PDB file of C-alpha atoms in Angstrom:
ATOM      1  CA  UNK A 934      10.958  41.054  38.064  1.00  0.00           C
ATOM      2  CA  UNK A 935       6.839  41.342  38.519  1.00  0.00           C
ATOM      3  CA  UNK A 936       4.593  44.092  37.165  1.00  0.00           C
ATOM      4  CA  UNK A 937       4.640  45.859  41.131  1.00  0.00           C
ATOM      5  CA  UNK A 938       8.051  46.426  40.578  1.00  0.00           C
ATOM      6  CA  UNK A 939       7.800  47.671  36.947  1.00  0.00           C
ATOM      7  CA  UNK A 940       5.455  50.379  38.035  1.00  0.00           C
ATOM      8  CA  UNK A 941       7.533  51.787  41.041  1.00  0.00           C
ATOM      9  CA  UNK A 942      10.474  51.634  38.672  1.00  0.00           C
ATOM     10  CA  UNK A 943       8.707  53.271  35.920  1.00  0.00           C
ATOM     11  CA  UNK A 944       7.618  55.799  38.343  1.00  0.00           C
ATOM     12  CA  UNK A 945      10.787  56.463  39.968  1.00  0.00           C
ATOM     13  CA  UNK A 946      12.483  57.215  36.446  1.00  0.00           C
ATOM     14  CA  UNK A 947       9.544  59.815  35.895  1.00  0.00           C
ATOM     15  CA  UNK A 948      10.038  61.453  39.007  1.00  0.00           C
ATOM     16  CA  UNK A 949      14.007  61.726  38.332  1.00  0.00           C
ATOM     17  CA  UNK A 950      12.959  63.289  34.756  1.00  0.00           C
ATOM     18  CA  UNK A 951      10.550  65.909  36.586  1.00  0.00           C
ATOM     19  CA  UNK A 952      13.056  66.729  39.190  1.00  0.00           C
ATOM     20  CA  UNK A 953      16.003  66.909  36.487  1.00  0.00           C
ATOM     21  CA  UNK A 954      13.934  69.508  34.379  1.00  0.00           C
ATOM     22  CA  UNK A 955      13.108  71.468  37.235  1.00  0.00           C
ATOM     23  CA  UNK A 956      16.665  71.804  38.235  1.00  0.00           C
ATOM     24  CA  UNK A 957      17.586  72.781  34.385  1.00  0.00           C
ATOM     25  CA  UNK A 958      15.027  75.237  34.613  1.00  0.00           C
ATOM     26  CA  UNK A 959      16.152  77.104  37.890  1.00  0.00           C
ATOM     27  CA  UNK A 960      19.746  76.925  36.276  1.00  0.00           C
ATOM     28  CA  UNK A 961      18.728  78.357  32.771  1.00  0.00           C
ATOM     29  CA  UNK A 962      16.784  81.219  34.418  1.00  0.00           C
ATOM     30  CA  UNK A 963      17.874  84.433  33.569  1.00  0.00           C
ATOM     31  CA  UNK A 964      19.372  84.005  30.317  1.00  0.00           C
ATOM     32  CA  UNK A 965      16.338  84.433  28.350  1.00  0.00           C
ATOM     33  CA  UNK A 966      15.651  88.320  26.590  1.00  0.00           C
ATOM     34  CA  UNK A 967      12.140  87.739  27.151  1.00  0.00           C
ATOM     35  CA  UNK A 968      11.602  88.928  30.735  1.00  0.00           C
ATOM     36  CA  UNK A 969      12.875  92.291  32.202  1.00  0.00           C
ATOM     37  CA  UNK A 970      13.921  92.758  35.755  1.00  0.00           C
ATOM     38  CA  UNK A 971      11.573  95.664  36.114  1.00  0.00           C
ATOM     39  CA  UNK A 972       8.684  94.314  34.706  1.00  0.00           C
ATOM     40  CA  UNK A 973       6.138  95.783  36.745  1.00  0.00           C
ATOM     41  CA  UNK A 974       7.421  99.204  37.296  1.00  0.00           C
ATOM     42  CA  UNK A 975       7.674  99.465  33.359  1.00  0.00           C
ATOM     43  CA  UNK A 976       4.092  98.275  33.004  1.00  0.00           C
ATOM     44  CA  UNK A 977       3.080 101.106  35.608  1.00  0.00           C
ATOM     45  CA  UNK A 978       4.981 103.501  33.724  1.00  0.00           C
ATOM     46  CA  UNK A 979       3.768 102.597  30.159  1.00  0.00           C
ATOM     47  CA  UNK A 980       2.187 106.027  29.711  1.00  0.00           C
ATOM     48  CA  UNK A 981       5.553 108.204  29.161  1.00  0.00           C
ATOM     49  CA  UNK A 982       6.985 105.312  26.718  1.00  0.00           C
ATOM     50  CA  UNK A 983       3.913 105.376  24.549  1.00  0.00           C
ATOM     51  CA  UNK A 984       4.123 109.162  24.543  1.00  0.00           C
ATOM     52  CA  UNK A 985       7.791 108.743  23.814  1.00  0.00           C
ATOM     53  CA  UNK A 986       7.067 106.255  21.042  1.00  0.00           C
ATOM     54  CA  UNK A 987       4.487 108.888  19.665  1.00  0.00           C
ATOM     55  CA  UNK A 988       6.667 111.661  19.598  1.00  0.00           C
ATOM     56  CA  UNK A 989       8.796 109.728  17.122  1.00  0.00           C
ATOM     57  CA  UNK A 990       5.762 109.168  14.622  1.00  0.00           C
ATOM     58  CA  UNK A 991       4.009 112.939  15.232  1.00  0.00           C
ATOM     59  CA  UNK A 992       7.562 114.512  14.470  1.00  0.00           C
ATOM     60  CA  UNK A 993       8.955 112.228  12.033  1.00  0.00           C
ATOM     61  CA  UNK A 994      11.981 111.382  13.688  1.00  0.00           C
ATOM     62  CA  UNK A 995      12.479 107.491  13.171  1.00  0.00           C
ATOM     63  CA  UNK A 996      16.039 106.810  13.170  1.00  0.00           C
ATOM     64  CA  UNK A 997      17.689 105.098   9.987  1.00  0.00           C
ATOM     65  CA  UNK A 998      19.592 101.898  10.501  1.00  0.00           C
ATOM     66  CA  UNK A 999      22.015 100.433   7.645  1.00  0.00           C
ATOM     67  CA  UNK A1000      23.956  97.378   8.531  1.00  0.00           C
ATOM     68  CA  UNK A1001      27.584  96.922   6.875  1.00  0.00           C
ATOM     69  CA  UNK A1002      29.939  94.146   6.689  1.00  0.00           C
ATOM     70  CA  UNK A1003      31.507  95.824   9.760  1.00  0.00           C
ATOM     71  CA  UNK A1004      28.872  98.341  11.337  1.00  0.00           C
ATOM     72  CA  UNK A1005      25.926  98.675  12.295  1.00  0.00           C
ATOM     73  CA  UNK A1006      24.662 102.832  11.784  1.00  0.00           C
ATOM     74  CA  UNK A1007      22.035 104.213  13.129  1.00  0.00           C
ATOM     75  CA  UNK A1008      21.214 107.863  11.692  1.00  0.00           C
ATOM     76  CA  UNK A1009      19.257 110.549  13.939  1.00  0.00           C
ATOM     77  CA  UNK A1010      18.012 113.750  12.438  1.00  0.00           C
ATOM     78  CA  UNK A1011      19.551 115.770  14.965  1.00  0.00           C
ATOM     79  CA  UNK A1012      22.475 115.754  17.695  1.00  0.00           C
ATOM     80  CA  UNK A1013      21.404 114.296  20.487  1.00  0.00           C
ATOM     81  CA  UNK A1014      22.498 112.392  23.745  1.00  0.00           C
ATOM     82  CA  UNK A1015      21.041 109.043  23.664  1.00  0.00           C
ATOM     83  CA  UNK A1016      20.674 105.880  25.614  1.00  0.00           C
ATOM     84  CA  UNK A1017      20.744 102.732  23.594  1.00  0.00           C
ATOM     85  CA  UNK A1018      19.956  99.051  24.517  1.00  0.00           C
ATOM     86  CA  UNK A1019      20.467  95.980  21.972  1.00  0.00           C
ATOM     87  CA  UNK A1020      18.847  92.450  23.376  1.00  0.00           C
ATOM     88  CA  UNK A1021      19.936  89.487  22.061  1.00  0.00           C
ATOM     89  CA  UNK A1022      16.612  87.386  21.527  1.00  0.00           C
ATOM     90  CA  UNK A1023      18.972  83.953  21.958  1.00  0.00           C
ATOM     91  CA  UNK A1024      21.013  85.024  25.368  1.00  0.00           C
ATOM     92  CA  UNK A1025      20.781  87.593  27.810  1.00  0.00           C
ATOM     93  CA  UNK A1026      24.339  87.786  28.409  1.00  0.00           C
ATOM     94  CA  UNK A1027      24.979  88.809  25.121  1.00  0.00           C
ATOM     95  CA  UNK A1028      22.857  91.817  25.573  1.00  0.00           C
ATOM     96  CA  UNK A1029      24.877  95.961  25.174  1.00  0.00           C
ATOM     97  CA  UNK A1030      23.992  98.948  26.208  1.00  0.00           C
ATOM     98  CA  UNK A1031      25.357 102.269  25.021  1.00  0.00           C
ATOM     99  CA  UNK A1032      25.058 105.816  25.992  1.00  0.00           C
ATOM    100  CA  UNK A1033      26.508 108.772  24.309  1.00  0.00           C
ATOM    101  CA  UNK A1034      26.151 111.367  22.009  1.00  0.00           C
ATOM    102  CA  UNK A1035      25.590 111.134  18.064  1.00  0.00           C
ATOM    103  CA  UNK A1036      28.722 111.538  15.669  1.00  0.00           C
ATOM    104  CA  UNK A1037      29.633 114.130  13.143  1.00  0.00           C
ATOM    105  CA  UNK A1038      27.582 116.183  11.017  1.00  0.00           C
ATOM    106  CA  UNK A1039      25.557 113.428   9.802  1.00  0.00           C
ATOM    107  CA  UNK A1040      24.344 112.785  13.822  1.00  0.00           C
ATOM    108  CA  UNK A1041      25.398 109.030  13.475  1.00  0.00           C
ATOM    109  CA  UNK A1042      25.581 106.198  16.243  1.00  0.00           C
ATOM    110  CA  UNK A1043      28.460 103.837  14.939  1.00  0.00           C
ATOM    111  CA  UNK A1044      28.161 100.124  16.688  1.00  0.00           C
ATOM    112  CA  UNK A1045      30.945  97.686  15.745  1.00  0.00           C
ATOM    113  CA  UNK A1046      29.141  94.611  14.469  1.00  0.00           C
ATOM    114  CA  UNK A1047      32.301  92.235  15.473  1.00  0.00           C
ATOM    115  CA  UNK A1048      30.840  92.474  19.252  1.00  0.00           C
ATOM    116  CA  UNK A1049      27.105  91.087  17.645  1.00  0.00           C
ATOM    117  CA  UNK A1050      26.509  87.873  17.123  1.00  0.00           C
ATOM    118  CA  UNK A1051      24.688  86.460  13.917  1.00  0.00           C
ATOM    119  CA  UNK A1052      20.499  86.298  14.811  1.00  0.00           C
ATOM    120  CA  UNK A1053      17.792  88.465  15.914  1.00  0.00           C
ATOM    121  CA  UNK A1054      18.229  91.414  18.105  1.00  0.00           C
ATOM    122  CA  UNK A1055      15.992  93.851  19.584  1.00  0.00           C
ATOM    123  CA  UNK A1056      17.087  97.557  19.380  1.00  0.00           C
ATOM    124  CA  UNK A1057      15.538 100.167  21.923  1.00  0.00           C
ATOM    125  CA  UNK A1058      16.971 104.064  21.585  1.00  0.00           C
ATOM    126  CA  UNK A1059      15.998 106.656  23.729  1.00  0.00           C
ATOM    127  CA  UNK A1060      16.868 110.239  23.314  1.00  0.00           C
ATOM    128  CA  UNK A1061      15.688 113.675  24.254  1.00  0.00           C
ATOM    129  CA  UNK A1062      15.901 116.584  21.774  1.00  0.00           C
ATOM    130  CA  UNK A1063      14.137 120.413  22.395  1.00  0.00           C
ATOM    131  CA  UNK A1064      12.536 118.970  25.878  1.00  0.00           C
ATOM    132  CA  UNK A1065      10.704 116.095  24.100  1.00  0.00           C
ATOM    133  CA  UNK A1066      11.161 112.410  24.941  1.00  0.00           C
ATOM    134  CA  UNK A1067      11.619 109.844  21.934  1.00  0.00           C
ATOM    135  CA  UNK A1068      11.666 106.199  22.206  1.00  0.00           C
ATOM    136  CA  UNK A1069      12.236 103.910  19.352  1.00  0.00           C
ATOM    137  CA  UNK A1070      11.933 100.078  19.184  1.00  0.00           C
ATOM    138  CA  UNK A1071      12.953  97.595  16.360  1.00  0.00           C
ATOM    139  CA  UNK A1072      13.883  94.175  15.157  1.00  0.00           C
ATOM    140  CA  UNK A1073      17.374  93.650  13.536  1.00  0.00           C
ATOM    141  CA  UNK A1074      18.526  90.282  12.072  1.00  0.00           C
ATOM    142  CA  UNK A1075      22.010  90.326  11.554  1.00  0.00           C
TER     143      UNK A1075
END
């Protein structure tokens, strides 16, 4: 084998590597939690989210989150209807969404920890109370 064949063989192996990486990236696309489907619309409407985030701090309505062996407990200050999204940092297929109303006199949101894998989770909680929108974000490590 002379040096010309070695160069052609090396280039062919390199091109196969690049093609396989492109195929792999297209196959994996959509499994990450870093990009959202409605990215541009959320960017345009960010003022609404910004006001809702400021409402949480201005009204001192930050939820209290506690983690037990079997549950994740989120306590709000008032009884409200909510929209909760839990996003798994390692796999978008494990993301959870839940809507409902708080439970009991303590205004709790209860989540079964058995459904949640260990690792980093992004919590996004939206609710409305007395005609005011609230939006709370936090990272949880389970």
